[in-house]
Short mmCIF file of C-alpha atoms and ligand atoms in Angstrom, two decimals:
data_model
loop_
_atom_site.label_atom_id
_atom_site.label_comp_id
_atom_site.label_asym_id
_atom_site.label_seq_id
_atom_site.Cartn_x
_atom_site.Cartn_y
_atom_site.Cartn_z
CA UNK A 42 -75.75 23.76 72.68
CA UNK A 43 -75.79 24.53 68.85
CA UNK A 44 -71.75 24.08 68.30
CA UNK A 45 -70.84 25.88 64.84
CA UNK A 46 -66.79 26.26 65.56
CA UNK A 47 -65.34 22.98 66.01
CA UNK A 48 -61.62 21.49 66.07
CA UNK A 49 -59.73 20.79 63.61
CA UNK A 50 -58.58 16.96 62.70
CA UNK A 51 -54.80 17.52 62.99
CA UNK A 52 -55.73 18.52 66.34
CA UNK A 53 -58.13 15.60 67.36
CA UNK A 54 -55.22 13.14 66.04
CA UNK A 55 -52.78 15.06 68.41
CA UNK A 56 -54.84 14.30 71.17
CA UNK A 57 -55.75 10.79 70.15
CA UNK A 58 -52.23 10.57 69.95
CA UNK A 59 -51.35 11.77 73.42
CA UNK A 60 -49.39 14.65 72.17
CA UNK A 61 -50.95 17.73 72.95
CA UNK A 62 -49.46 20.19 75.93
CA UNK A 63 -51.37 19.72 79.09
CA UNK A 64 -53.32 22.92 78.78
CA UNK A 65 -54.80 21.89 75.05
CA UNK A 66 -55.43 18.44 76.15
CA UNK A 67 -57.53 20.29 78.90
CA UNK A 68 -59.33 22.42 76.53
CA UNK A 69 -59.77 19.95 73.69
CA UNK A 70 -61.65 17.39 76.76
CA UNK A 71 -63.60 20.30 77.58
CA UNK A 72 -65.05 20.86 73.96
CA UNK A 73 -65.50 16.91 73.56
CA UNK A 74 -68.05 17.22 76.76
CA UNK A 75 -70.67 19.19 74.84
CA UNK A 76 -69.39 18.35 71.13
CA UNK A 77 -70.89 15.04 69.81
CA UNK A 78 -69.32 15.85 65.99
CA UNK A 79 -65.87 16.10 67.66
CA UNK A 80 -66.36 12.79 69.90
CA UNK A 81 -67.23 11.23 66.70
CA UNK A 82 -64.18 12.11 64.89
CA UNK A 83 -61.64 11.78 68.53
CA UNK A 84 -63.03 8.22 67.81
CA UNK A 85 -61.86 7.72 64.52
CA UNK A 86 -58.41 9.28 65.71
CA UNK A 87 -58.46 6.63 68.63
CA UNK A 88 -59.04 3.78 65.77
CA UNK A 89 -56.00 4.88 63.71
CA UNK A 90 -53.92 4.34 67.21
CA UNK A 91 -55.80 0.62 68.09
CA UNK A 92 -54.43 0.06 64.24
CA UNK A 93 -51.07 0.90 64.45
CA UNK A 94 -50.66 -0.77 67.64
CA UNK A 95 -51.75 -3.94 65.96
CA UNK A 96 -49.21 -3.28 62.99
CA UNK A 97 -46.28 -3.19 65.71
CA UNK A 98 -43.94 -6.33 65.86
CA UNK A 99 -44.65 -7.39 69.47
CA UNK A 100 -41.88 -7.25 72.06
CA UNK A 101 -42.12 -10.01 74.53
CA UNK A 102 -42.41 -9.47 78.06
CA UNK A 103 -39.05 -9.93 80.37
CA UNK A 104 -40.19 -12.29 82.13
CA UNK A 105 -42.09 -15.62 81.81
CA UNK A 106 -43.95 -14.92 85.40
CA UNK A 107 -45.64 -11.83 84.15
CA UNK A 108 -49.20 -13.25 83.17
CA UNK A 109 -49.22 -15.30 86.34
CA UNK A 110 -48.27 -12.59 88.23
CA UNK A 111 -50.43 -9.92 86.78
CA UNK A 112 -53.12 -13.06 87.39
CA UNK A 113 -52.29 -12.73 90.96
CA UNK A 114 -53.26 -9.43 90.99
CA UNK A 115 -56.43 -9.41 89.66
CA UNK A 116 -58.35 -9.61 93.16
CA UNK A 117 -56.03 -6.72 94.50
CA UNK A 118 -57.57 -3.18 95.18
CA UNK A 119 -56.77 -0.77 93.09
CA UNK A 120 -55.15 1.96 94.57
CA UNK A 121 -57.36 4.68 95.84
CA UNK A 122 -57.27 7.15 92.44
CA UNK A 123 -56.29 10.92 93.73
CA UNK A 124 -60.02 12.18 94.98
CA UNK A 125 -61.44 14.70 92.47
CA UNK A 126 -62.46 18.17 93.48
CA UNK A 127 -65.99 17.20 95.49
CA UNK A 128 -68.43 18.25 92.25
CA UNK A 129 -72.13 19.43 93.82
CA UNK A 130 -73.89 17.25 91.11
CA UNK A 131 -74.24 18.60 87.15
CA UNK A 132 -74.04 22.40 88.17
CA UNK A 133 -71.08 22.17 89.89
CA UNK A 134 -68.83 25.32 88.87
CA UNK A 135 -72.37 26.93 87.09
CA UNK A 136 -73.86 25.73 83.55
CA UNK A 137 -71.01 27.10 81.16
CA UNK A 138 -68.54 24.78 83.05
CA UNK A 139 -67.33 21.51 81.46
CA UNK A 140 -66.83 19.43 84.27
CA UNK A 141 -63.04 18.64 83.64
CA UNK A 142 -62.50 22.47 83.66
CA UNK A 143 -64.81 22.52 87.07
CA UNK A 144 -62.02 19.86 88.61
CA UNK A 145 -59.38 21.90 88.07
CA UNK A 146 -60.42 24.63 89.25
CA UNK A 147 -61.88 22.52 92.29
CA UNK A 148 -65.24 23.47 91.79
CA UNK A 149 -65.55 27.07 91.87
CA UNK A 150 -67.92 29.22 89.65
CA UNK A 151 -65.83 31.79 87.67
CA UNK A 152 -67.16 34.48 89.60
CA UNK A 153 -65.16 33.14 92.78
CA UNK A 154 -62.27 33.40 91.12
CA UNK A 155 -59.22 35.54 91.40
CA UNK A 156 -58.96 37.39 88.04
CA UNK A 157 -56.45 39.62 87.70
CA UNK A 158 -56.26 42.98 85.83
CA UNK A 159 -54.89 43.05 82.60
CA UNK A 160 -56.14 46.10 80.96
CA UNK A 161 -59.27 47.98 81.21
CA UNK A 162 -62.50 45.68 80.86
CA UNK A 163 -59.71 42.63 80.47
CA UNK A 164 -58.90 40.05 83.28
CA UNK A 165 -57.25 36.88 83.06
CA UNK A 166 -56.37 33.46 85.11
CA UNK A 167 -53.36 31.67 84.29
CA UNK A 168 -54.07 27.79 84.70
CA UNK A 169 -50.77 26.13 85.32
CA UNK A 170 -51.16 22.48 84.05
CA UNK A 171 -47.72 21.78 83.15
CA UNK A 172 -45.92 21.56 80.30
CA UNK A 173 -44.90 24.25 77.47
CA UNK A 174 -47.41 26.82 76.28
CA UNK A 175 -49.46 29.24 78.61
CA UNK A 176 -53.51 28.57 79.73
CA UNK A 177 -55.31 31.04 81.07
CA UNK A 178 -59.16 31.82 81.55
CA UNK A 179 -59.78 35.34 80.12
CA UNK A 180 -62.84 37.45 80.81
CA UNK A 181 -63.05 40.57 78.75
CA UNK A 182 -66.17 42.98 78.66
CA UNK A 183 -68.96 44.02 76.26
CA UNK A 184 -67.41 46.37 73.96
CA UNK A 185 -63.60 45.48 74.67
CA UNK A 186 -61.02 43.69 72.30
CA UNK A 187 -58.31 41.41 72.58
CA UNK A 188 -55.28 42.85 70.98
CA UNK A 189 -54.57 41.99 67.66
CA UNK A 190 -52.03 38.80 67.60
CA UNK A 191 -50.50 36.22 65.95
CA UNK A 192 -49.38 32.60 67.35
CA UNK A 193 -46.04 31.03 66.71
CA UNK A 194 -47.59 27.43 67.07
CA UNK A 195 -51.01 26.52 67.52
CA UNK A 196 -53.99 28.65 69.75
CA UNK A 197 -57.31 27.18 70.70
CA UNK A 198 -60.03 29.37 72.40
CA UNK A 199 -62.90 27.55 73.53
CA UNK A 200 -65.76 30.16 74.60
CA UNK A 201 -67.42 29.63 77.54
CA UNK A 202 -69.58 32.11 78.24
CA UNK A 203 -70.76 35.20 76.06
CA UNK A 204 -69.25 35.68 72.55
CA UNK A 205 -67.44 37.09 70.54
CA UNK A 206 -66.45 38.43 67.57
CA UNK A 207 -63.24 38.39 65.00
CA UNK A 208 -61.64 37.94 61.23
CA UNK A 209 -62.56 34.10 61.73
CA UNK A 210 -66.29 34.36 62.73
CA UNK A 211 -68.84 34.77 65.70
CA UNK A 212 -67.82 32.33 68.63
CA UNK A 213 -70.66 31.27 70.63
CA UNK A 214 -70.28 28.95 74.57
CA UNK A 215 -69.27 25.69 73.42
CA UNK A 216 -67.80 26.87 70.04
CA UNK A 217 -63.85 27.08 69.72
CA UNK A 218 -61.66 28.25 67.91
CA UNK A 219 -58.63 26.47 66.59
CA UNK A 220 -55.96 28.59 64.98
CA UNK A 221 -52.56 27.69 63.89
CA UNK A 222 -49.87 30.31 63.24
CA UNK A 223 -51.30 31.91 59.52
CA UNK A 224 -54.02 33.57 60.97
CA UNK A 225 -53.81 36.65 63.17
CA UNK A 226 -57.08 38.11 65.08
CA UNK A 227 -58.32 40.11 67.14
CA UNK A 228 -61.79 39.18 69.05
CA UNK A 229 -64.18 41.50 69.84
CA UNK A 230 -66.65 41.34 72.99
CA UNK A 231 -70.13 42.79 70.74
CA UNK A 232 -73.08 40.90 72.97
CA UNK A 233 -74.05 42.84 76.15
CA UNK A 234 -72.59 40.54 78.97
CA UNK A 235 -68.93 39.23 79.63
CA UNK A 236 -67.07 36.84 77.28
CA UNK A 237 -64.81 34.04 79.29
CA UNK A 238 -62.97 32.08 77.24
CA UNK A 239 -60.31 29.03 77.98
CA UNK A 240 -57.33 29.73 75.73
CA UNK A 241 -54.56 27.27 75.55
CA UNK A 242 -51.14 27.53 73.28
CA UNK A 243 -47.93 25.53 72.88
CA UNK A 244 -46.10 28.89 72.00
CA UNK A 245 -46.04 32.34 73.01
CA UNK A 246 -48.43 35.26 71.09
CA UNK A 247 -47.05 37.50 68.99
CA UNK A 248 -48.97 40.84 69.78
CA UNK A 249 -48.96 43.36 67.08
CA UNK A 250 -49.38 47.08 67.10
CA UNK A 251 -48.93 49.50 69.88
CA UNK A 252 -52.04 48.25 71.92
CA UNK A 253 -50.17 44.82 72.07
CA UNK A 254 -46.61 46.07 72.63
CA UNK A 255 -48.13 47.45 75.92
CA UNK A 256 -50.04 44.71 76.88
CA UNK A 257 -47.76 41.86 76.26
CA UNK A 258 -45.41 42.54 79.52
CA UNK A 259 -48.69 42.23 81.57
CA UNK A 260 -49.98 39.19 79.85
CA UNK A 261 -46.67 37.48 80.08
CA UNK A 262 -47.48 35.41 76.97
CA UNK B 234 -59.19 -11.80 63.52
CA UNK B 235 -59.47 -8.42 65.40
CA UNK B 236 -63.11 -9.01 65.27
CA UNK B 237 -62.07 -11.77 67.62
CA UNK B 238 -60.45 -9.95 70.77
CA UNK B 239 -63.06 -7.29 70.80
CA UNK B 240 -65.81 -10.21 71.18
CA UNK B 241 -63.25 -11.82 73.76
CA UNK B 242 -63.04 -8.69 76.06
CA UNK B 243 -66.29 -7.75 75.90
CA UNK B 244 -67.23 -11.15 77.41
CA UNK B 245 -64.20 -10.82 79.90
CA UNK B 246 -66.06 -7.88 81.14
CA UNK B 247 -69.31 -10.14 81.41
CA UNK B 248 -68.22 -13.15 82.80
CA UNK B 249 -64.94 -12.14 84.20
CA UNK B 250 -63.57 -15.22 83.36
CA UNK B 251 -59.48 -14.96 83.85
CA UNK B 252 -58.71 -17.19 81.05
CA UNK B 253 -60.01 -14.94 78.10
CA UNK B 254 -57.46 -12.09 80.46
CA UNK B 255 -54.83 -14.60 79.91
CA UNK B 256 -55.54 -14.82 76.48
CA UNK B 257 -55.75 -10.83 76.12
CA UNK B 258 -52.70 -10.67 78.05
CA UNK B 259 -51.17 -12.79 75.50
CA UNK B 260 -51.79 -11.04 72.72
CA UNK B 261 -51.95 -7.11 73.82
CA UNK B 262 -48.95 -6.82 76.85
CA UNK B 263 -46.16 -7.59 74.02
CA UNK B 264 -47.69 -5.13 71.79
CA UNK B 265 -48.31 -2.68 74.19
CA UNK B 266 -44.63 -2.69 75.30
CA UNK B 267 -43.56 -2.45 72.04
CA UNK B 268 -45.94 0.78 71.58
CA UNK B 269 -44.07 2.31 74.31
CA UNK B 270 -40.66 1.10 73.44
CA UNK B 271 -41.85 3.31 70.33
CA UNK B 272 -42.64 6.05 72.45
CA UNK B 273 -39.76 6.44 73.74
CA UNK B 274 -39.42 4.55 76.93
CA UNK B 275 -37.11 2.52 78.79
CA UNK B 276 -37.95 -1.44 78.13
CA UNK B 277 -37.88 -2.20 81.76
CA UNK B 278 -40.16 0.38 82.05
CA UNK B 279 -41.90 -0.25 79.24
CA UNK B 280 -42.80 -3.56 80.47
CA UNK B 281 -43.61 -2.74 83.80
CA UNK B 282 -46.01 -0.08 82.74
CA UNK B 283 -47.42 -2.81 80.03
CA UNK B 284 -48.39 -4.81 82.79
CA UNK B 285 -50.00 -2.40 84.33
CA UNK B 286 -52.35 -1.23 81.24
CA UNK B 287 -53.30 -4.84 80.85
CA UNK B 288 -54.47 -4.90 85.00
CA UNK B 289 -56.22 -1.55 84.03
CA UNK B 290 -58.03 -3.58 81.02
CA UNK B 291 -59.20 -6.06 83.98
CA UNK B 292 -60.38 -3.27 85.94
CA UNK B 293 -61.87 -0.81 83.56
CA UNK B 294 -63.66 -3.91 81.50
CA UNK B 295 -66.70 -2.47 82.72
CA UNK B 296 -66.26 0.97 80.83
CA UNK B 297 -65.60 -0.92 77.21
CA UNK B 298 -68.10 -0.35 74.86
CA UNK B 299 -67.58 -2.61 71.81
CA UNK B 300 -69.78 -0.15 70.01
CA UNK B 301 -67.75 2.78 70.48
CA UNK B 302 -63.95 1.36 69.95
CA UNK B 303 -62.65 -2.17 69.43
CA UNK B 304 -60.74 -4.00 71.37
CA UNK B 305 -56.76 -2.84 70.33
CA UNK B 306 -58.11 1.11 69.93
CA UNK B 307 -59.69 0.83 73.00
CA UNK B 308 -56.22 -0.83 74.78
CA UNK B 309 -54.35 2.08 73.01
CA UNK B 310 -56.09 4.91 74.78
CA UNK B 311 -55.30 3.33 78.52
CA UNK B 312 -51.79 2.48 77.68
CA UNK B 313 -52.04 6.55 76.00
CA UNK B 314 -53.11 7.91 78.84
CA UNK B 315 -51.37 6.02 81.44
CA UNK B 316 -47.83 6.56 79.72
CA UNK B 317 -48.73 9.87 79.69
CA UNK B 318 -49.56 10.10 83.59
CA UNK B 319 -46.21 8.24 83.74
CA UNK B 320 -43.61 10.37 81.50
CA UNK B 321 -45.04 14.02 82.08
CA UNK B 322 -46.18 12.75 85.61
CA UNK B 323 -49.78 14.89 84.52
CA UNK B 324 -53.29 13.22 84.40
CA UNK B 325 -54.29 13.24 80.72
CA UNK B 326 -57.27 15.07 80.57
CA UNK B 327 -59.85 12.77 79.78
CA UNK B 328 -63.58 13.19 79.40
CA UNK B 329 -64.23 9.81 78.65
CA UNK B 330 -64.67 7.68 82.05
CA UNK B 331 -68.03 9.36 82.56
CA UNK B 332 -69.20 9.56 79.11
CA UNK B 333 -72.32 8.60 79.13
CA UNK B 334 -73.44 10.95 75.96
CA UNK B 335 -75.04 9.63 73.17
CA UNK B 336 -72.72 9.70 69.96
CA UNK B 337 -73.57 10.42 66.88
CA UNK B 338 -73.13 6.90 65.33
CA UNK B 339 -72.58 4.15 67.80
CA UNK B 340 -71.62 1.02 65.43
CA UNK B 341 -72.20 -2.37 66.35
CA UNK B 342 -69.05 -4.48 67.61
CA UNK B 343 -68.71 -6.31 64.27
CA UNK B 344 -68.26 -3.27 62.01
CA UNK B 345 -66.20 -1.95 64.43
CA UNK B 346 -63.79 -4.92 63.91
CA UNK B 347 -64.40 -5.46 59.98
CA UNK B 348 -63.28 -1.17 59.96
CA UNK B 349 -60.37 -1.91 61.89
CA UNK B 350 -58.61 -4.01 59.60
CA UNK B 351 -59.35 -1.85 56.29
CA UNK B 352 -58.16 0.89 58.52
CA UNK B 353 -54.75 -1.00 58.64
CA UNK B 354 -54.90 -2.02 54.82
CA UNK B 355 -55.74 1.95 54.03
CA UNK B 356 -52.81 3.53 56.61
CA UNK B 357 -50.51 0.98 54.55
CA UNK B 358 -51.70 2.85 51.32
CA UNK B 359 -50.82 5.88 52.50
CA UNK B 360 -48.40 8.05 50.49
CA UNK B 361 -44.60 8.25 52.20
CA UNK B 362 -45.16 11.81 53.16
CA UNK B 363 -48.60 11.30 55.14
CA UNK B 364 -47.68 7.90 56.87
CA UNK B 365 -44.49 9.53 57.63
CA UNK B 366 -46.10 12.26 60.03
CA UNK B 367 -48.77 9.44 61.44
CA UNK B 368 -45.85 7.50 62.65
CA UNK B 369 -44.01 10.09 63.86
CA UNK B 370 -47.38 11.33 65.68
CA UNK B 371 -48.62 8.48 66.88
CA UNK B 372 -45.67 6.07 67.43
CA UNK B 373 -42.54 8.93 68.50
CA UNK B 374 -45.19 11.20 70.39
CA UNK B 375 -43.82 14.31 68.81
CA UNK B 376 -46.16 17.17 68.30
CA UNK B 377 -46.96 18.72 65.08
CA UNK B 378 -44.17 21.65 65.86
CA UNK B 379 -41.52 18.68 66.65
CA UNK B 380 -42.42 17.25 63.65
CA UNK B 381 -42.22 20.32 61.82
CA UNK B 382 -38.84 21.02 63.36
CA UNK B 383 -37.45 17.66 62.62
CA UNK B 384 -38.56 17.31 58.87
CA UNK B 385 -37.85 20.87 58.44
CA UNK B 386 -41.53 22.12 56.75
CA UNK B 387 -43.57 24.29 58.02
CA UNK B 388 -46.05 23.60 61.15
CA UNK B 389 -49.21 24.30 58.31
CA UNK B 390 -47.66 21.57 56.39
CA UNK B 391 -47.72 18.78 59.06
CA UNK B 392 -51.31 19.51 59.97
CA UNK B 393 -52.33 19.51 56.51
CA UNK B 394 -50.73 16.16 55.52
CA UNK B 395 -52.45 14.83 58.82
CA UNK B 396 -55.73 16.20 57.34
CA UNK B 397 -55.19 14.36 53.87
CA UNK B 398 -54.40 10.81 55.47
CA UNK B 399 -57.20 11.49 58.02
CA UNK B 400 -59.62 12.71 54.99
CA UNK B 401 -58.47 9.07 53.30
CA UNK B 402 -58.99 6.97 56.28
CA UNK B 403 -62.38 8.69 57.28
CA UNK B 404 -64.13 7.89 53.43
CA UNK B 405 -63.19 4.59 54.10
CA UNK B 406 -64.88 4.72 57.54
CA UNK B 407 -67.63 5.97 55.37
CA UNK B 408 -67.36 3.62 52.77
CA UNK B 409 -67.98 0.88 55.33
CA UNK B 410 -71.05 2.60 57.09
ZN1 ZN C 520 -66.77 20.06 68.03
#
């Protein structure tokens, strides 16, 4: 996968951090599956954590018994993790799916989905991983355009099949886009098969122009 | 000295010998619980869940890789991701645990440790205004638009001090290399 668009540091420290909403933590793991730049960097995030927990003063434990009985459990089980979605081997969910999207969506290909109409040649999923901010899969067709809008905190659109087009760039699978509230777009579908992308937000859109005026009660952003 | 522990738990995970865990234990729990005292948390809870990120270092020894994180960053991430599990009550997602990809520059244990304390030295050099927003990031758990909110600047000007200090800390990592 030849990656062009990658993430931005602020939001690899967020992440290393533990500080992104569910739904951009998703995404960003997603990118890190296929992006060996951004991996490289998460690490260097991860490193300025491992520092600063070595620069706190340490607060001792309550009680004196811990390390013994921590010690005690070292033999114990752990308890059986919460089974992920059964994963038929690398394809699982089809080629364009990162594997930690492919578990939450418990292994089906996005053609098995539910989309829902938004708009002609526009469908969309909402994922519901908690937290503020909306996440939704959105599938839009050759020749078809996102309306123009803006973000009141940070977007991230990680392409995962197709491309597309806008004021930023061409967006290629595995490239994302990671957008903070200055810049305003609009992506346009120019190849000659669907675009799906994974688009996660801490904020609601701001849709501008008529076109977005009327979509914005059906997207519900 | 942080050259040390990394050497120590990556022969835990060899030999699983319980005394160099007792000697982790030693060192990491208290700081751990202070790192989520930080974070917010209750210190009962705090010290419960400490506990529990050092049995996770026993049980996950097998997944450390002294060439891809030392010994503290790699204790942050698991006490990281299981406060997070434990506040939000959400799995962080995490494509690590099966990362088997090849990274781009996989360093050998020692640098790893020798980086890790100029790392310190450099975030201690940091102007006021960019070590202000890496605390508040990493040791409050606010986002960038909490941060923003709190300090009053805009959300392009929390990202972009993050970028600075990040841009400092990563010519050092450089520097080193
Ligand atoms: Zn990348």
């Amino acid at each position: 996968m030849n990656i062009r668009h990658h993430l931005d540091d602020a939001t690899l420290m967020a992440y290393a951090a533990g500080t992104l909403v569910p739904g951009m933590a998703l995404l960003v793991a997603c990118h890190l599956e296929s992006c060996a730049d951004c991996r490289d960097r998460l690490a260097q995030a991860e490193a300025v954590g491992g520092a600063l927990l070595e620069e706190l003063p340490p607060v001792a434990l309550d009680s004196d018994n811990a390390l013994a009985s921590v010690l005690g459990l070292l033999d114990s089980e752990p308890p059986a993790a919460a089974a992920p979605a059964p994963l038929s081997g690398a394809r699982a969910g089809g080629p364009a799916m990162p594997k930690v999207l492919a578990q939450h969506l418990d292994g089906r290909d996005f053609d098995a989905l539910e989309w829902r109409s938004l708009a002609p040649g526009v469908k969309q999923i909402d994922l519901h991983p908690g937290g503020a901010g909306a996440t939704r899969l959105l599938r839009f067709a050759p020749g078809v355009s996102v309306p123009h809008h803006s973000h009141r905190g940070n977007e991230l659109t990680l392409v995962l099949r197709g491309s597309y087009n806008d004021e930023v760039g061409r967006f290629c699978a595995g490239d994302v886009a990671d957008l903070d509230d200055q810049v305003a777009h609009q992506p346009l579908n120019d190849a000659n098969e669907d675009c799906i992308c994974l688009i996660a937000t801490d904020a609601p859109l701001r849709f501008s122009g008529l076109m977005g005026r009327l979509v914005q009660p059906f997207i519900g952003m | 000295m942080r050259e040390e522990w990394t050497a120590c738990l990556a022969r835990m995970a060899e030999t699983r010998d319980r005394a160099l865990f007792a000697r982790l234990f030693e060192h990491f729990a208290p700081r751990v619980k202070a790192y989520l005292i930080r974070l917010g948390m209750a210190p009962a809870q705090a010290d419960e869940l400490a506990q529990e990120a050092m049995l996770s270092v026993w049980r996950k020894a097998h997944l450390f890789n002294p060439g891809k994180a030392n010994a503290s960053t790699w204790i942050f991430t698991l006490a990281r991701n299981l406060c997070i599990d434990r506040l939000r009550r959400e799995k962080m997602p995490c494509y690590e645990l099966d990362a088997d990809m090849p990274d781009g520059d996989d360093r050998d244990a020692g640098e790893g440790a020798v980086i890790s304390d100029r790392l310190a030295a450099c975030i201690r050099r940091l102007p006021e205004a960019q070590a202000q927003v890496l605390y508040m990031s990493y040791y409050d758990g606010r986002s960038h638009s909490e941060i923003a909110e709190v300090l009053g600047i805009p959300l392009g000007s929390v990202k972009s001090r993050l970028r600075l200090a990040f841009d400092k800390l990563k010519a050092m990592w450089g520097e080193s290399s």
